[in-house]
Coordinates of C-alpha atoms and ligand atoms in Angstrom, one line a residue:
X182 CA 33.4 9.8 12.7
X183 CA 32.8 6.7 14.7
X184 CA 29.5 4.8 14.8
X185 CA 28.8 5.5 18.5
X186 CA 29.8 9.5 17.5
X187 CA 27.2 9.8 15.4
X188 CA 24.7 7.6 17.6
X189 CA 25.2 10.2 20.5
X190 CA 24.7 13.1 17.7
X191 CA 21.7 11.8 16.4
X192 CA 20.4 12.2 20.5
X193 CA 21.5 15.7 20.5
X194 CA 20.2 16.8 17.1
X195 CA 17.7 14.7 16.0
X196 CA 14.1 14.3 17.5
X197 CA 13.5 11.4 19.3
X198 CA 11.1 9.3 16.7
X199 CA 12.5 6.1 15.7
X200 CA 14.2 2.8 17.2
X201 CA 16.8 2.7 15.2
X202 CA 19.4 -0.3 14.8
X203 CA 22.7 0.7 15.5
X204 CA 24.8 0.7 12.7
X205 CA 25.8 3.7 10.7
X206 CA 25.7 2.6 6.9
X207 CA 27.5 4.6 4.5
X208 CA 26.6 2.9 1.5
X209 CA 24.9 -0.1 -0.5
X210 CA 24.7 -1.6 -4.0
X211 CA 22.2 -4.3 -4.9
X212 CA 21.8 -6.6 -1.7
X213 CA 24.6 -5.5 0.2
X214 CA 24.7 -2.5 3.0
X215 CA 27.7 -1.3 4.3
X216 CA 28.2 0.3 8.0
X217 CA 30.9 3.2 8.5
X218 CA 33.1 0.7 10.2
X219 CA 33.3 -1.3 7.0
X220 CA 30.8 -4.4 7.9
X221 CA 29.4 -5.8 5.7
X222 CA 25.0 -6.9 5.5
X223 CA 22.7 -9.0 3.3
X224 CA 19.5 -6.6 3.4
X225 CA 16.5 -8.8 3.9
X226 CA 14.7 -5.1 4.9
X227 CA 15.1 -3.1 1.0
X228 CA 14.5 0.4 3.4
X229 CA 11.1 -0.6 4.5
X230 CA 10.5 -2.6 0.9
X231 CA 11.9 0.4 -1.0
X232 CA 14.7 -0.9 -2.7
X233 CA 13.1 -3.4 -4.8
X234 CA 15.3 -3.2 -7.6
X235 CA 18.3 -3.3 -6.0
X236 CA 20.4 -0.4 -4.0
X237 CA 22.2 2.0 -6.0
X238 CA 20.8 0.3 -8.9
X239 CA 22.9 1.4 -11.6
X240 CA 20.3 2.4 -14.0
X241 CA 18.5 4.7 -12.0
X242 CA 21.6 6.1 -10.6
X243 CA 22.4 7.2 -13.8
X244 CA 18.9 8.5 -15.1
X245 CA 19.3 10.6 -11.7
X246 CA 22.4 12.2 -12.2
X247 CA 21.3 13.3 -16.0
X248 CA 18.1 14.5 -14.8
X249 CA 19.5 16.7 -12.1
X250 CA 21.9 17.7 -14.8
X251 CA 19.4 18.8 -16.7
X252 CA 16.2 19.6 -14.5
X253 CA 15.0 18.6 -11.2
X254 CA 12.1 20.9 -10.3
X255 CA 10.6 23.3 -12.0
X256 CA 6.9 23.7 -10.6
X257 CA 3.7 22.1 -11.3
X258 CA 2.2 25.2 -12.8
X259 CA 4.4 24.1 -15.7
X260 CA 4.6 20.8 -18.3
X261 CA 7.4 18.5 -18.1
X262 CA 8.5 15.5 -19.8
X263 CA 9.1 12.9 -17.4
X264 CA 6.2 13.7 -15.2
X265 CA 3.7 12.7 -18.3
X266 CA 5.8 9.8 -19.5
X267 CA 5.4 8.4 -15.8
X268 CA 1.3 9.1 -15.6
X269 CA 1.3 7.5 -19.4
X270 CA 3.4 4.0 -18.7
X271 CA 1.4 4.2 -14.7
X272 CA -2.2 4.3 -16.9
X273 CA -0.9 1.5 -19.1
X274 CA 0.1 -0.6 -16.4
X275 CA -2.8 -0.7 -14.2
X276 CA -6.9 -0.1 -14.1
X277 CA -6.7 3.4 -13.7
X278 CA -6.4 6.1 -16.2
X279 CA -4.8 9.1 -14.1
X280 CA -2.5 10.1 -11.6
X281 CA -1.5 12.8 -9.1
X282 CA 2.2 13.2 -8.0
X283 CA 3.3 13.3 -4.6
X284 CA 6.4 12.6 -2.1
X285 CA 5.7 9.8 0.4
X286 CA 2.7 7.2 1.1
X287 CA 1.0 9.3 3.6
X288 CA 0.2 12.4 0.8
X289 CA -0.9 9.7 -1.7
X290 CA -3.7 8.4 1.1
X291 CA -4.3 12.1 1.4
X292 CA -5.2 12.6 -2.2
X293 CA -7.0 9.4 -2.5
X294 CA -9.2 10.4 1.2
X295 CA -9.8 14.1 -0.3
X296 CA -10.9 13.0 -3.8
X297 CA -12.7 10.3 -3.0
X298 CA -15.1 12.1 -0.3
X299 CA -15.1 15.6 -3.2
X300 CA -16.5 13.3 -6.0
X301 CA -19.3 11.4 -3.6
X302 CA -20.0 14.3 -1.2
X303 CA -19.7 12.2 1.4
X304 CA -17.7 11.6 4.6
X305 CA -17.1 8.4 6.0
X306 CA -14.2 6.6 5.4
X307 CA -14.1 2.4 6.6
X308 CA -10.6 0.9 7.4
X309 CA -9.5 -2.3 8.9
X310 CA -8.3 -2.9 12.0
X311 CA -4.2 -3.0 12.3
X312 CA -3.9 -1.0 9.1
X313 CA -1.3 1.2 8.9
X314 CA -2.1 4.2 6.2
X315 CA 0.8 6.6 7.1
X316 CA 1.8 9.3 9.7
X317 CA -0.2 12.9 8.8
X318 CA -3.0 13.8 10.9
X319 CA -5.5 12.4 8.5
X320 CA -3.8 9.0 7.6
X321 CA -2.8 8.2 10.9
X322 CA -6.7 8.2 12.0
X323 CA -7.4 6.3 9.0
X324 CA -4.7 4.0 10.4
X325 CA -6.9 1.7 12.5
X326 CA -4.5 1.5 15.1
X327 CA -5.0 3.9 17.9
X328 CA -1.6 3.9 18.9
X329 CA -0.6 6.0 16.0
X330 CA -3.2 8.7 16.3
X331 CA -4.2 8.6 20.2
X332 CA -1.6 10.6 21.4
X333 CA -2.4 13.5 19.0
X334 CA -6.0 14.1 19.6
X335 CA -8.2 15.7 18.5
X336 CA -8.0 13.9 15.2
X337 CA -10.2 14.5 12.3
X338 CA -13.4 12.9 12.0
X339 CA -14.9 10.2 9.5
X340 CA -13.5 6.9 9.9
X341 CA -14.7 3.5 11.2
X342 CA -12.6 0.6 11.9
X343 CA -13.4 -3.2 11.2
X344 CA -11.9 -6.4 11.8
X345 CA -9.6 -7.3 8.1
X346 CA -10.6 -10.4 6.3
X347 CA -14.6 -10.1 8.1
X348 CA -17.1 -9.3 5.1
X349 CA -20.1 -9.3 7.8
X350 CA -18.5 -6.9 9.7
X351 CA -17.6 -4.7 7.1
X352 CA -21.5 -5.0 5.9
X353 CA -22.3 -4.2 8.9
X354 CA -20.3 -0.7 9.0
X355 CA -22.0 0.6 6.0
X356 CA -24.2 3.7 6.1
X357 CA -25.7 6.3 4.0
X358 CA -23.0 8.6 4.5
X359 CA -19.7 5.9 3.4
X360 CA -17.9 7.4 0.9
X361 CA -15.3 4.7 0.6
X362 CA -13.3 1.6 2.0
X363 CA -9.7 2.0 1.9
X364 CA -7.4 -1.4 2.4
X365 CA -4.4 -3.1 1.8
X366 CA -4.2 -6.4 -0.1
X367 CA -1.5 -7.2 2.8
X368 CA -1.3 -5.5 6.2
X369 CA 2.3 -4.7 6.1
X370 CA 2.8 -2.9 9.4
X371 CA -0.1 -4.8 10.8
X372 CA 2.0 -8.3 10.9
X373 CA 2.0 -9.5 6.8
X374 CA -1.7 -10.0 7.1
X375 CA -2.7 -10.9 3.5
X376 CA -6.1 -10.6 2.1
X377 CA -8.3 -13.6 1.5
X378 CA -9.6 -13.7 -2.3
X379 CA -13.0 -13.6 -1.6
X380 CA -12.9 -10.8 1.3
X381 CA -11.6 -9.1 -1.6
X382 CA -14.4 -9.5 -4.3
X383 CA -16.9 -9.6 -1.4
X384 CA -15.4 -6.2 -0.4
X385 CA -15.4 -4.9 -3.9
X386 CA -19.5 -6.4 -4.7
X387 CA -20.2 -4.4 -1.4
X388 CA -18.7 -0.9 -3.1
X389 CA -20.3 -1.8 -5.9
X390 CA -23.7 -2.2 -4.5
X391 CA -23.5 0.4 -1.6
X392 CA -21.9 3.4 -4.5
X393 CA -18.8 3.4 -2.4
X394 CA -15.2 3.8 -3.7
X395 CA -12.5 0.9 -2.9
X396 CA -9.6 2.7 -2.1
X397 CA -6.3 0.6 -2.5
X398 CA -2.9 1.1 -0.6
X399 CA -0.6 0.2 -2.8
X400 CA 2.0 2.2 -1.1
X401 CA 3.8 -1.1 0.4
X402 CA 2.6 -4.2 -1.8
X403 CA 2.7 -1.9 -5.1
X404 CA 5.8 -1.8 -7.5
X405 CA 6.4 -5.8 -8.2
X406 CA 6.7 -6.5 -4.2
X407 CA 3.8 -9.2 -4.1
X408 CA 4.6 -11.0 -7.0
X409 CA 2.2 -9.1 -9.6
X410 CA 3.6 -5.0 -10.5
X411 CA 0.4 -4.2 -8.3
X412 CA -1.2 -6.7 -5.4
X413 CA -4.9 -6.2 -6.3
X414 CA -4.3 -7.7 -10.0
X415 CA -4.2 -11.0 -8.0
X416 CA -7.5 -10.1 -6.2
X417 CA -9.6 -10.4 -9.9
X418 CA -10.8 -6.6 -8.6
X419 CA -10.9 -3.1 -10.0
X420 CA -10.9 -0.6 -7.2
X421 CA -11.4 3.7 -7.8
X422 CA -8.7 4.6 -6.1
X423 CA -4.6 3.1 -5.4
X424 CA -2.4 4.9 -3.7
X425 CA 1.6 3.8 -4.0
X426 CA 5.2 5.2 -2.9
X427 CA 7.8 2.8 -1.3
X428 CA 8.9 1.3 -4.5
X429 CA 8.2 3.6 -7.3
X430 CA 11.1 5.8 -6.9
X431 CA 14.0 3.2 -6.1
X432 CA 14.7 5.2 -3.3
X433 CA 14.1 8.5 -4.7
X434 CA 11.2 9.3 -2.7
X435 CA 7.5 10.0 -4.6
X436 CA 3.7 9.2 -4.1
X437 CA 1.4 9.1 -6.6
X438 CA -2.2 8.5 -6.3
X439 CA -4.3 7.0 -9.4
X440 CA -7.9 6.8 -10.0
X441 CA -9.9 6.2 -12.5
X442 CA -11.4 8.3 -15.3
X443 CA -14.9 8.4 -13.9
X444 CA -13.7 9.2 -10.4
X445 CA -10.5 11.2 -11.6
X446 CA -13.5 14.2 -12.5
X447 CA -13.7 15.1 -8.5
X448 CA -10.6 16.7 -8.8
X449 CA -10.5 20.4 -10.6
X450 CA -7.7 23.3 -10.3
X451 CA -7.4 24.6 -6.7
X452 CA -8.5 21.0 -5.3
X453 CA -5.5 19.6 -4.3
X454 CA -1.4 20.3 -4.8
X455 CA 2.1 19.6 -3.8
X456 CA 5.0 22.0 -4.4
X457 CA 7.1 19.0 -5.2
X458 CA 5.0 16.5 -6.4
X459 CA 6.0 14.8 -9.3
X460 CA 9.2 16.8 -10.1
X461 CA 10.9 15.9 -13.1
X462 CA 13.6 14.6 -10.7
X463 CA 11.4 11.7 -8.8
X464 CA 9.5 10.9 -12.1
X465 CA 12.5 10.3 -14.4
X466 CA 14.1 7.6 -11.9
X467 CA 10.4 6.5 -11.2
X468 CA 10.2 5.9 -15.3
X469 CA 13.5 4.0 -15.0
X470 CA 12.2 1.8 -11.9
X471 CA 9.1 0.2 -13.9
X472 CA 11.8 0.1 -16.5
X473 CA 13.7 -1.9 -14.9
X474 CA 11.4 -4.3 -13.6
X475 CA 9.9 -5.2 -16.8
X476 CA 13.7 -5.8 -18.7
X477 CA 14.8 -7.2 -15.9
X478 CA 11.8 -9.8 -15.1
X479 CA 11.3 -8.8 -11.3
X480 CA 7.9 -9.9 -11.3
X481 CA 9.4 -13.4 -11.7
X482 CA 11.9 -13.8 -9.5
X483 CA 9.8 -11.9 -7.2
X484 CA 7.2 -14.5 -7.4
X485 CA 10.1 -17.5 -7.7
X486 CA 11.9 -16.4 -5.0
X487 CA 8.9 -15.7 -2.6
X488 CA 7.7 -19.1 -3.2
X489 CA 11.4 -20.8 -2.5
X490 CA 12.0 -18.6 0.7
X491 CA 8.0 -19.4 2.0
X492 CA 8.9 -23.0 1.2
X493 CA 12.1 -23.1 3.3
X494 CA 10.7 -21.1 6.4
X495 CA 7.5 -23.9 6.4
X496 CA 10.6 -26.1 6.9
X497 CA 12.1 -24.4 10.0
X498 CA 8.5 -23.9 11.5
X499 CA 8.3 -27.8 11.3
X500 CA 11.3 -28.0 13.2
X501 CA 10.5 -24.9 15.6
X502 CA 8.0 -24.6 17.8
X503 CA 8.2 -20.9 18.4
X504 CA 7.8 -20.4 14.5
X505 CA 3.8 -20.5 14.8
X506 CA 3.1 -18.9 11.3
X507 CA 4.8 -18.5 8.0
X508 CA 3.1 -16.0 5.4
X509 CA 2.9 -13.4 2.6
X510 CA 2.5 -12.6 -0.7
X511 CA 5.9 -12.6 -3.3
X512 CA 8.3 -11.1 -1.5
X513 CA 6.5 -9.3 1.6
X514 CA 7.1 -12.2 4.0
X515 CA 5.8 -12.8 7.7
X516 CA 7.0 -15.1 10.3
X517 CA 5.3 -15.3 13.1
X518 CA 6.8 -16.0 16.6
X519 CA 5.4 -16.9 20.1
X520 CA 7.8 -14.7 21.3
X521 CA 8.5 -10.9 20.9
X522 CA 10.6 -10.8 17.5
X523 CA 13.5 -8.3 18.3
X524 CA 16.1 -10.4 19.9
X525 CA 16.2 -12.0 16.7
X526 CA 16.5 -9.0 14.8
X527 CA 19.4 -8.2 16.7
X528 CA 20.8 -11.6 16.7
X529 CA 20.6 -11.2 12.6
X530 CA 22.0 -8.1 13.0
X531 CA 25.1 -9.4 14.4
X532 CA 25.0 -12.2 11.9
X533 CA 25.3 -9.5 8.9
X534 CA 22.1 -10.0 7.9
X535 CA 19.1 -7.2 7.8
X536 CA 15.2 -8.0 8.4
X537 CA 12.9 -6.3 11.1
X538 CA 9.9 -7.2 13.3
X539 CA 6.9 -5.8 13.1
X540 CA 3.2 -6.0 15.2
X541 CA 5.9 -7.2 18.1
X542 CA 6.4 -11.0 16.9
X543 CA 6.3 -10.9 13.3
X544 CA 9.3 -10.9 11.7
X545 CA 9.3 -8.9 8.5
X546 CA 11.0 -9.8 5.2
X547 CA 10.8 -7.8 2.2
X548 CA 14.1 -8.0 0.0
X549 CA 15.3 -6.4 -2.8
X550 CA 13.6 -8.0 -5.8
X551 CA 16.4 -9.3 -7.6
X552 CA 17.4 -11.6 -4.7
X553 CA 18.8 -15.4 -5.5
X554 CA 18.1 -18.3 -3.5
X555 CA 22.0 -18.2 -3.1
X556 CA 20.4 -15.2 -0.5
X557 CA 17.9 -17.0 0.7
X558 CA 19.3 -19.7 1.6
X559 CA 22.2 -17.7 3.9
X560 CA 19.2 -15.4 5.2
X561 CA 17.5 -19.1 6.1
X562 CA 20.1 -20.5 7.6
X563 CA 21.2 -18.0 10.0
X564 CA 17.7 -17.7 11.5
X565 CA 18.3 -21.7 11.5
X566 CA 21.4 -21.3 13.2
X567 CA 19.7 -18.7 15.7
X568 CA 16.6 -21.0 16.9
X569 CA 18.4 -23.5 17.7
X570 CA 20.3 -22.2 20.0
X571 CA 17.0 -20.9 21.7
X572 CA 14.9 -23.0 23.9
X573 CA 11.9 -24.1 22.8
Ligands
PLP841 C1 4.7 3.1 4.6 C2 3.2 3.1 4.3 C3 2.5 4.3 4.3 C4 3.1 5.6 4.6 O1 4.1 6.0 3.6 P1 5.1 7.2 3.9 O2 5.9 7.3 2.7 O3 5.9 6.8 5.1 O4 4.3 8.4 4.2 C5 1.1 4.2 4.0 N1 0.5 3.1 3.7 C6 1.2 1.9 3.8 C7 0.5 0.6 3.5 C8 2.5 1.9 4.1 O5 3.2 0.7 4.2

């Protein structure tokens, strides 16, 4: 089939819910994607900063095709291996000291949302402004962005919305009935908008003195992306509650939502489930994933890299005008334009190379996190090669 075959079948069959790119890809190994027409693309993108290590990373290929082998779902009203080996190494890993399985980012808010409010007995739920929390009825009203939820009311009740990085405000938006605050250490969605260090702790001293939760989405900045295997370690904070996807599966998609031990106790049998959720399947290339990024020292070229690609774009936005911000945190990179950002996605595009735009102007890196500055430096010089040939 050709490319513009399957375009005009995707029309026909397929409900009309994304701008999509388009190329057709076929397949993909480490860095490189390949279209059905044999074109070849440097991913700047890693599926939405899924592919961290690496596409059709070898290792977790082959832990998936022995697990299917073997088992790949079998039911939560039964034990299996690979599910608890993945809670243990999670629990050792992080602040918190338990975990429930899920699919996708949007059922690990889900989780975190219904457990927080059954251990306080209490409703409200404070977000920031141009967070992006997922696409269910519930998260996409926690998503303070009425775009997302607007067109579907009536949406469920309970949440308040305040400007990110604005302790006063979110003071100010406390009340006997907050249950918790839920935020991202970077606003992925919302433009790469990363949180200040004492926001944070200010945040966190807020929760603490209020007896709110701190809910964390982890589900885009989690799994090595931001330069530590979790964003908040950064942040000197311990929240309640993280939720994380994107990453953990290297493509194999899972959620999982972790909380501590004192909060972890909201949760009984009947509370909460997922038919799915944590299948042998997902959790054995999950294992293999945090595997691989410890053996493989992704944390440090994630924080290497970041740091030499931040350093070369602060060198094009001395020599562009329209470049007006450079940001991020490892490898979840912003650059912001004074001009809508997807001409040049499309101009990359056609250059080989794969990045996206986000908030309208920002354009959105978040690479594989075994990329070399060999990478970085074509990635660099193609967006080079682009502004230049735009007028200032
Ligand atoms: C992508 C994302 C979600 C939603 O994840 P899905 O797997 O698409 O449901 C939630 N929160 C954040 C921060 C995200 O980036």
């Amino acid at each position: 089939m050709k490319s513009n075959q399957v375009i005009n079948n995707y029309d026909k069959f397929l409900l009309n819910t994304y701008g999509r790119q388009p190329i057709v890809i076929d397949h993909a190994h480490g860095v490189k994607v390949y279209d059905i027409e044999g074109n070849e693309y440097l991913d700047f993108f890693a599926g939405i900063a899924v592919n961290n290590v690496g596409q059709t990373n070898t290792k977790v290929v082959s832990t998936i095709q022995k697990q299917a082998e073997k088992l790949m779902h079998c039911s939560n009203i039964y034990y299996n291996i690979p599910a608890v080996e993945l809670a243990e190494k999670l629990a050792n890993l992080s602040d918190f000291n338990k975990v429930f399985f899920s699919n996708s980012g949007a059922e690990a808010n889900e989780a975190a949302i219904k457990l927080a409010r059954k251990y306080t007995g209490k409703g409200e739920i404070i977000t920031a402004l141009e967070s992006f929390h997922g696409r269910t009825m519930l998260t996409v009203t926690a998503t303070g962005q009425e775009k997302f939820s607007k067109p579907f009311k009536p949406v469920p009740p309970g949440f308040k919305y305040v400007p990110y990085n604005d302790i006063k405000a979110m003071k100010e938006a406390i009340s006997a009935d907050t249950c918790a605050i839920m935020l991202e250490v970077v606003q992925g969605e919302g433009g790469i908008n990363v949180a200040d260090k004492e926001y944070m702790k200010g945040v966190e001293k807020l929760c603490h003195d209020n007896d709110i939760l701190l809910i964390i989405d982890e589900v885009q900045t989690g799994i090595g992306r931001c330069g530590s295997l979790f964003a908040y370690e950064q942040y000197g904070i311990k929240p309640d509650i993280m939720s994380l996807a994107k990453g953990l599966g290297g493509g194999f998609p899972i959620g999982a939502t972790l909380a501590t031990d004192k909060v972890a106790v909201g949760f009984e049998p009947g509370d909460h489930g997922s038919t799915f959720g944590g299948n042998p399947l997902a959790c054995a290339a999950a294992n293999t994933v945090l595997d691989i990024i410890a053996e493989d020292h992704l944390i440090e070229n994630t924080k290497k890299m970041g740091q030499y690609t931040i350093d070369k774009l602060n060198g094009l936005k001395e020599k562009y005008d329209l470049i007006s911000d450079v940001r991020g945190l490892g490898l979840l990179i912003g650059i912001e334009l004074s001009m809508d950002g997807g001409d040049i996605v499309d101009k990359m595009r056609e250059k080989g190379i794969l990045i996206n735009c986000t908030a309208g102007k920002v354009l959105r890196l978040a690479p594989a996190l075994i990329i070399t500055e060999e990478n970085v430096d074509t990635m660099v010089q193609a967006l080079d090669d682009i502004f230049s040939k735009i007028n200032n």
